[in-house]
mmCIF file of C-alpha atoms and ligand atoms in Angstrom:
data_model
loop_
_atom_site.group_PDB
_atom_site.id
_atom_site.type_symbol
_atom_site.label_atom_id
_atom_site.label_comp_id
_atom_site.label_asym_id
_atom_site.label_seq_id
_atom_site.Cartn_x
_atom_site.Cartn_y
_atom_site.Cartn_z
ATOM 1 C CA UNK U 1 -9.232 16.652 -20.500
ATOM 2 C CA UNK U 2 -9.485 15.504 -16.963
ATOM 3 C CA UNK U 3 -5.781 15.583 -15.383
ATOM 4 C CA UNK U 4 -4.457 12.709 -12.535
ATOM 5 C CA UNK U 5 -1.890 12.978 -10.221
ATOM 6 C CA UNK U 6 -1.138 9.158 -9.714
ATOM 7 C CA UNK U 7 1.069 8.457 -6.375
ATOM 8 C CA UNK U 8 3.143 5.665 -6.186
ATOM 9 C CA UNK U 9 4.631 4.541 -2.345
ATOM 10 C CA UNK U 10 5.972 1.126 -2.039
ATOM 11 C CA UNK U 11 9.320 0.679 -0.691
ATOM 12 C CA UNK U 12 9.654 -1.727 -3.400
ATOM 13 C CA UNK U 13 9.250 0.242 -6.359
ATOM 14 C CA UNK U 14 7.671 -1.316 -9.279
ATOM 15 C CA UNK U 15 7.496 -4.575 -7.708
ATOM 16 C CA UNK U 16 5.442 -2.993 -4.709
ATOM 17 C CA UNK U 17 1.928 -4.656 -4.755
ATOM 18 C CA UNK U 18 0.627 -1.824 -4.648
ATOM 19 C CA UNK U 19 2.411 -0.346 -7.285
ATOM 20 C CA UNK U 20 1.024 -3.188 -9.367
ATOM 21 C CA UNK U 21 -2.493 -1.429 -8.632
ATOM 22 C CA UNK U 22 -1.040 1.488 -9.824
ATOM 23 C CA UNK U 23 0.281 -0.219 -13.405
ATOM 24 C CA UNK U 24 -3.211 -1.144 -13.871
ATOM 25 C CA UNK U 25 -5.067 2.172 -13.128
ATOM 26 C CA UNK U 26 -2.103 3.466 -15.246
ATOM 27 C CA UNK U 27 -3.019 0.637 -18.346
ATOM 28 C CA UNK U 28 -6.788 1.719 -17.897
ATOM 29 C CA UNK U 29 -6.608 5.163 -18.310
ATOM 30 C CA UNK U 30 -3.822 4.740 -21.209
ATOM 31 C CA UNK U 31 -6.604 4.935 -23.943
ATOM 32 C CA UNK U 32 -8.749 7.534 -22.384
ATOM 33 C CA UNK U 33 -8.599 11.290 -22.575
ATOM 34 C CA UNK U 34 -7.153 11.948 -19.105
ATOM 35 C CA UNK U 35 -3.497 13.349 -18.611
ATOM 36 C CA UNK U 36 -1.315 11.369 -16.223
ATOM 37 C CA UNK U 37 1.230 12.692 -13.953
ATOM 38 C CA UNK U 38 3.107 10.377 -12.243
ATOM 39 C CA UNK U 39 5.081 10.763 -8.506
ATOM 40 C CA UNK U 40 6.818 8.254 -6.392
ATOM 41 C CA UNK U 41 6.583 9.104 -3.059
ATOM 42 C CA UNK U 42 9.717 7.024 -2.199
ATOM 43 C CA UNK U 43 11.713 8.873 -4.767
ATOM 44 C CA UNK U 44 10.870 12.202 -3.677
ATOM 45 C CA UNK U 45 12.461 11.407 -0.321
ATOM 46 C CA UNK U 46 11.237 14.002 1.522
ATOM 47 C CA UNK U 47 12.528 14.854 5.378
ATOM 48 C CA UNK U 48 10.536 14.869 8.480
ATOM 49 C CA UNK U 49 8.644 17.816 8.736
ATOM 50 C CA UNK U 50 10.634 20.244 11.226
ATOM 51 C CA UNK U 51 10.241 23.455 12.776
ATOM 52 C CA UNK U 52 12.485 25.305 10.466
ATOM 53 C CA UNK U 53 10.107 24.810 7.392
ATOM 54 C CA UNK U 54 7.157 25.332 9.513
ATOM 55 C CA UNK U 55 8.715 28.535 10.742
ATOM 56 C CA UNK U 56 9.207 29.448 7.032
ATOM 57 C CA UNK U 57 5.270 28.658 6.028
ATOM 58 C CA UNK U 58 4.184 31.421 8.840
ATOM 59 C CA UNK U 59 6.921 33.788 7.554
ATOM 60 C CA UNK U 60 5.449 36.394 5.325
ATOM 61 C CA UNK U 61 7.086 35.744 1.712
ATOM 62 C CA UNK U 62 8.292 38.814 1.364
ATOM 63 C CA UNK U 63 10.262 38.651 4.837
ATOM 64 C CA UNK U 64 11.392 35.112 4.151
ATOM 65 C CA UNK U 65 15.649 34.630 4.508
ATOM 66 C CA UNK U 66 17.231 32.300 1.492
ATOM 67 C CA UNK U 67 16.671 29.347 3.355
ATOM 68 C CA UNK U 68 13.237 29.795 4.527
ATOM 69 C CA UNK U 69 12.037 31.102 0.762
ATOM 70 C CA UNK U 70 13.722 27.495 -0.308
ATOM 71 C CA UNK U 71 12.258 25.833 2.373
ATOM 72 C CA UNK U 72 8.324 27.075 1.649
ATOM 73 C CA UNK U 73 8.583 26.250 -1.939
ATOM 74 C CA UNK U 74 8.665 22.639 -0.602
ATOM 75 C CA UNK U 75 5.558 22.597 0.281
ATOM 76 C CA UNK U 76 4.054 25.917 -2.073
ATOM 77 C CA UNK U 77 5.117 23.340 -4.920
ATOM 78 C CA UNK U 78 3.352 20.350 -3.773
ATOM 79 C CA UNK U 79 0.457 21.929 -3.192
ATOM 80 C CA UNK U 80 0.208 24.063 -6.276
ATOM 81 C CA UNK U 81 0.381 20.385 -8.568
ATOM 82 C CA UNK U 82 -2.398 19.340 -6.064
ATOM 83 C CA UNK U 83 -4.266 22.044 -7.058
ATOM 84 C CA UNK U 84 -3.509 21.829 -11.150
ATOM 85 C CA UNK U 85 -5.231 17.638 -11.131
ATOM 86 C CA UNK U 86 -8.562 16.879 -11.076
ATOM 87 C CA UNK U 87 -8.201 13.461 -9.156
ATOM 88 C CA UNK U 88 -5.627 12.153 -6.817
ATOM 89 C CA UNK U 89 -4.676 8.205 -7.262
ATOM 90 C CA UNK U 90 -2.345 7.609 -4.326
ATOM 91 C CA UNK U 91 -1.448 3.685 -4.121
ATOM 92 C CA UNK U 92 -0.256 2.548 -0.642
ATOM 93 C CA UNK U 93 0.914 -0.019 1.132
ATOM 94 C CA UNK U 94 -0.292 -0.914 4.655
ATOM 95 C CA UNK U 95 2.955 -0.525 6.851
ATOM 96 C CA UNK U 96 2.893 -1.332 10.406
ATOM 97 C CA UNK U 97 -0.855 -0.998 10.308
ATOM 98 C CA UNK U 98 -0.157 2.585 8.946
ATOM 99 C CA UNK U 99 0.593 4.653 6.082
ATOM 100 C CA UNK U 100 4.367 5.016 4.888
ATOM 101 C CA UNK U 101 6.424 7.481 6.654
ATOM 102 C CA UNK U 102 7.074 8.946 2.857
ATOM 103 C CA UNK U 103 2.896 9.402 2.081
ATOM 104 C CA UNK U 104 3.074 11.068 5.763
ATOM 105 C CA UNK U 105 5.584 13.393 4.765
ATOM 106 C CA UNK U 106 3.944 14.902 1.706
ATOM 107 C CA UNK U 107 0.644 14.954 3.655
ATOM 108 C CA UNK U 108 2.423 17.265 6.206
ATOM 109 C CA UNK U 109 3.540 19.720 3.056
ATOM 110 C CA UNK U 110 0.215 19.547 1.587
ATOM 111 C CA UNK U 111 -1.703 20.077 5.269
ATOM 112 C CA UNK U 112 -1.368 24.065 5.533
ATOM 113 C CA UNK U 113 -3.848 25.920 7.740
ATOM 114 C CA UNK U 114 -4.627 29.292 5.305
ATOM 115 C CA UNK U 115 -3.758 27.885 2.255
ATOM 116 C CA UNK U 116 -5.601 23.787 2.074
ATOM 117 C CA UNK U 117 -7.910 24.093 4.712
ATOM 118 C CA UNK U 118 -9.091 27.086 7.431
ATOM 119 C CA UNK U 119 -10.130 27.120 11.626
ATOM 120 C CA UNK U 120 -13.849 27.938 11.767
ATOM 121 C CA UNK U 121 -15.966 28.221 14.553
ATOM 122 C CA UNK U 122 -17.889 25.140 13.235
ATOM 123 C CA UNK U 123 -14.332 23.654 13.201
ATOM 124 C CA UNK U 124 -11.637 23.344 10.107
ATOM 125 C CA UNK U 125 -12.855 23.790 6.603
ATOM 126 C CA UNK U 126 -11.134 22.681 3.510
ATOM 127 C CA UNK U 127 -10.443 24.966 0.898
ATOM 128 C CA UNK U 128 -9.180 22.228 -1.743
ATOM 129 C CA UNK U 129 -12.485 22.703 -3.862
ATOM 130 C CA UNK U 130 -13.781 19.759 -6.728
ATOM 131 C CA UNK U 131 -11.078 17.685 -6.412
ATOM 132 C CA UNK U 132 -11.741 13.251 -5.860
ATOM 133 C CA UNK U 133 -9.102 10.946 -4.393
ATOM 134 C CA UNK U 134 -8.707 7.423 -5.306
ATOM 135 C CA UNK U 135 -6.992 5.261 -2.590
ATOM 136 C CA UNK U 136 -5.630 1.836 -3.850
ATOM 137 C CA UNK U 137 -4.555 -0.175 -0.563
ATOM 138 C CA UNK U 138 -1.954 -3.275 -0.807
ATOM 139 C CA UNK U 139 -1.901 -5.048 2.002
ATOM 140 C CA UNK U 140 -0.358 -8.370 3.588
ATOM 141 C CA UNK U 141 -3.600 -8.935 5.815
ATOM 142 C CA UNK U 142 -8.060 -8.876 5.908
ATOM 143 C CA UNK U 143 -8.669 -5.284 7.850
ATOM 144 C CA UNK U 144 -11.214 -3.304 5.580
ATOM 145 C CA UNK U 145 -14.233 -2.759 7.228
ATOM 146 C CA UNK U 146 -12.771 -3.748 10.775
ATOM 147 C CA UNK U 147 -11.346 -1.778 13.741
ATOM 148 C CA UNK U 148 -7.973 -2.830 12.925
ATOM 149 C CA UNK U 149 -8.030 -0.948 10.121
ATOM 150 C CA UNK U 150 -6.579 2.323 11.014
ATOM 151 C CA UNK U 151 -5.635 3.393 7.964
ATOM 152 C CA UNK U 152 -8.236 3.934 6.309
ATOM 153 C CA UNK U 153 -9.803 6.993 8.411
ATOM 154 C CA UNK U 154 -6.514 8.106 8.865
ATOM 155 C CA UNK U 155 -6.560 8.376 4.973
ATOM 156 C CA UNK U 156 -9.849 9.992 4.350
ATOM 157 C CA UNK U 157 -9.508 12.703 7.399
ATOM 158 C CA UNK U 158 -5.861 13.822 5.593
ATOM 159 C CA UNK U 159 -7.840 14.675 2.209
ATOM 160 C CA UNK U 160 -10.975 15.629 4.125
ATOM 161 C CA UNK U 161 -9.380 18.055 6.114
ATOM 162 C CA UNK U 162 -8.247 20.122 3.055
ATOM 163 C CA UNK U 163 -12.239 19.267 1.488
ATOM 164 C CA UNK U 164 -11.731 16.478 -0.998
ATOM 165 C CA UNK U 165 -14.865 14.385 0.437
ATOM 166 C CA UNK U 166 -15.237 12.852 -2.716
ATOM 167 C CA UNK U 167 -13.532 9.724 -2.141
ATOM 168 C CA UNK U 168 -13.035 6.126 -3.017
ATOM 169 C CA UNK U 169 -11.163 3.151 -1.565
ATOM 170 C CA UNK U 170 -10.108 0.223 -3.708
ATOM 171 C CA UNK U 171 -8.514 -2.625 -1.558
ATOM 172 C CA UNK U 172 -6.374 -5.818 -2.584
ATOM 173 C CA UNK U 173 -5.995 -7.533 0.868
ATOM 174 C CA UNK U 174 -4.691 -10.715 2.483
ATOM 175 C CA UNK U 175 -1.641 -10.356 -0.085
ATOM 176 C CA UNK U 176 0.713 -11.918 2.359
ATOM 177 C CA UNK U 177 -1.970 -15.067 3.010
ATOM 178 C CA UNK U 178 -0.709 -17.124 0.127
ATOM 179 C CA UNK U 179 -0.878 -17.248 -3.797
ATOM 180 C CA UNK U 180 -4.722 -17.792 -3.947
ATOM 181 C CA UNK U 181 -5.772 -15.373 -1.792
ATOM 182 C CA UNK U 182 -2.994 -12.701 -3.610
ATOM 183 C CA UNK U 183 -4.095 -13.938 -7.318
ATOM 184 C CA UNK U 184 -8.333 -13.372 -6.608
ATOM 185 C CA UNK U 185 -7.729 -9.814 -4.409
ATOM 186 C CA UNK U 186 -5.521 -8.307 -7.210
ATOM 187 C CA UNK U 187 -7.908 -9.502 -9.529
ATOM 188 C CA UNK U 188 -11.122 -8.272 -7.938
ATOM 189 C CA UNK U 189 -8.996 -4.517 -7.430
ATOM 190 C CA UNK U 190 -8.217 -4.674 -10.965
ATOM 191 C CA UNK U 191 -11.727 -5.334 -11.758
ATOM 192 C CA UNK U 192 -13.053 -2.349 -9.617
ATOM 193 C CA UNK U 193 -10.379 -0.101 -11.151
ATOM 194 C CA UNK U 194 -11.297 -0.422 -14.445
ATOM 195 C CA UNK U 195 -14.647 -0.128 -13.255
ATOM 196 C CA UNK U 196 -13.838 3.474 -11.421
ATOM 197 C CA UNK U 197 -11.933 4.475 -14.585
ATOM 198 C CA UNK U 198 -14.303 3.822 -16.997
ATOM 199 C CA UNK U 199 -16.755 6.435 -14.514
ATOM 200 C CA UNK U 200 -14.179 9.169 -14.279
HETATM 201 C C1 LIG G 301 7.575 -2.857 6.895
HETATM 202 C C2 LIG G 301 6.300 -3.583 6.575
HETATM 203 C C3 LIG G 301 5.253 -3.542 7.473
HETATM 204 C C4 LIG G 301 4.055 -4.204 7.172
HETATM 205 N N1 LIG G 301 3.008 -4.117 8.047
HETATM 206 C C5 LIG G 301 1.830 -4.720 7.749
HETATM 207 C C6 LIG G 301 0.717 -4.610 8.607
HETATM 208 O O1 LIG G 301 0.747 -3.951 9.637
HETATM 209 N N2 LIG G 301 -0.422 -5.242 8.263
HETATM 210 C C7 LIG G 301 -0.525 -5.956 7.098
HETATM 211 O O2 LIG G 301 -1.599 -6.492 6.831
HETATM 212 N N3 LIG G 301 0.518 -6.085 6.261
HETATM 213 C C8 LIG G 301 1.687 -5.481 6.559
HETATM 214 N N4 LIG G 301 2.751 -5.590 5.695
HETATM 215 C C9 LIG G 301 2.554 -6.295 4.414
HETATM 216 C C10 LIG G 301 2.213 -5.301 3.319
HETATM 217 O O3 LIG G 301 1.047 -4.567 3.606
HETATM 218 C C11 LIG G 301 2.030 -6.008 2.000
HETATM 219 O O4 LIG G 301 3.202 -6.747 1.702
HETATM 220 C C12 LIG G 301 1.725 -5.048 0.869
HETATM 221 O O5 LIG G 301 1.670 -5.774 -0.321
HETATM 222 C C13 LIG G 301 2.796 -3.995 0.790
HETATM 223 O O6 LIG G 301 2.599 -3.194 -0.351
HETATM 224 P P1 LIG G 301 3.792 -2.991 -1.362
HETATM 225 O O7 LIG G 301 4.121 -4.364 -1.892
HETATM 226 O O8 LIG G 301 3.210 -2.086 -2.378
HETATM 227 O O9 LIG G 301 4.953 -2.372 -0.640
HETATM 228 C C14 LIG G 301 3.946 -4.944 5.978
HETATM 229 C C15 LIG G 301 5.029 -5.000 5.079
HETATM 230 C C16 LIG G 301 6.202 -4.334 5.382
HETATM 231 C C17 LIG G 301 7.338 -4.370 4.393
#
């Protein structure tokens, strides 16, 4: 049985566009043989990475304090569910031409030289092996395809650095461009996700 982590990130919950992207990859898989696991992003409220928990991630375990044992497991925990899915859904909102400061914080846990990815002479190597990430983007304006659309690279170098290069990038855009233009770009992402679910 093929197992999904689906990521949710909206500020607004359930009634985050793209949360609505995630309700219908969510409806399309319901009836397959795939196992779901569900995490908002928002929810899990993580801090800023700081130096402390770095500290702790270049501590040997067995010469970690309390705190710095606690701290690791932040991140050891993260990446170990990574690790147990087959495919990554993450649904995100375009913020400030960006990703959510949330999504950025569990990249940082999930980002570990050693354990996700490696230096090599031919430059960093990920060590996340057969794993594909699904990307469904909600977003108020047009940018796919452009230069203004930072986010997107952004998005693919985070899971490409630790070696999921299997990727795909579903987009419902111009949300914030009136009722039209939201009603036929949550349609079309629909379409392609039942499309990509009906591959996996
Ligand atoms: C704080 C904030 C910043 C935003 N910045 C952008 C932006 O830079 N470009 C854009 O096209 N839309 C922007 N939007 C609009 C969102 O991308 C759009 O409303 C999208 O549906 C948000 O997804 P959500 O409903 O899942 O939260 C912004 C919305 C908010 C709340």
């Amino acid at each position: 049985m093929k197992k999904v982590l689906l990521l949710t990130s909206s500020l607004f919950g359930d009634n985050g566009n793209s949360s609505q992207l995630a309700a219908a990859f969510k409806a399309e898989v319901a009836d397959k043989n795939i196992s779901l696991t569900e995490k908002d992003l928002v929810a899990l409220n993580l801090p800023h990475l700081d130096a402390a928990e770095l500290v702790s991630w270049m501590t040997p375990a067995e010469q970690r304090s309390e705190e710095q044992a606690a701290l690791a497991q932040r991140s050891d925990l993260l990446i170990e569910e990574l690790l147990a899915h087959d495919v990554v859904v993450l649904a995100v909102p375009l913020y400030n031409l960006g990703i959510p400061s949330q999504v950025k914080a569990y990249f940082d846990r999930l980002e570990r030289a050693g354990v996700t990815f490696k230096y090599t002479e031919q430059g960093p190597k990920g060590l996340v092996e057969g794993k594909k990430a699904v990307v469904l983007a909600a977003r108020g304006g047009v940018y796919a395809g452009t230069d203004w659309d930072s986010q997107t690279p952004h998005l693919a170098s985070l899971f490409g650095l630790m070696g999921i290069s299997d990727q795909r990038f579903i987009y419902a855009e111009g949300l914030n461009m009136g009722e039209e233009k939201k009603a036929e770009a949550i349609g079309s992402a629909k379409a392609e996700i039942a499309e990509l679910v009906a591959a996996l």
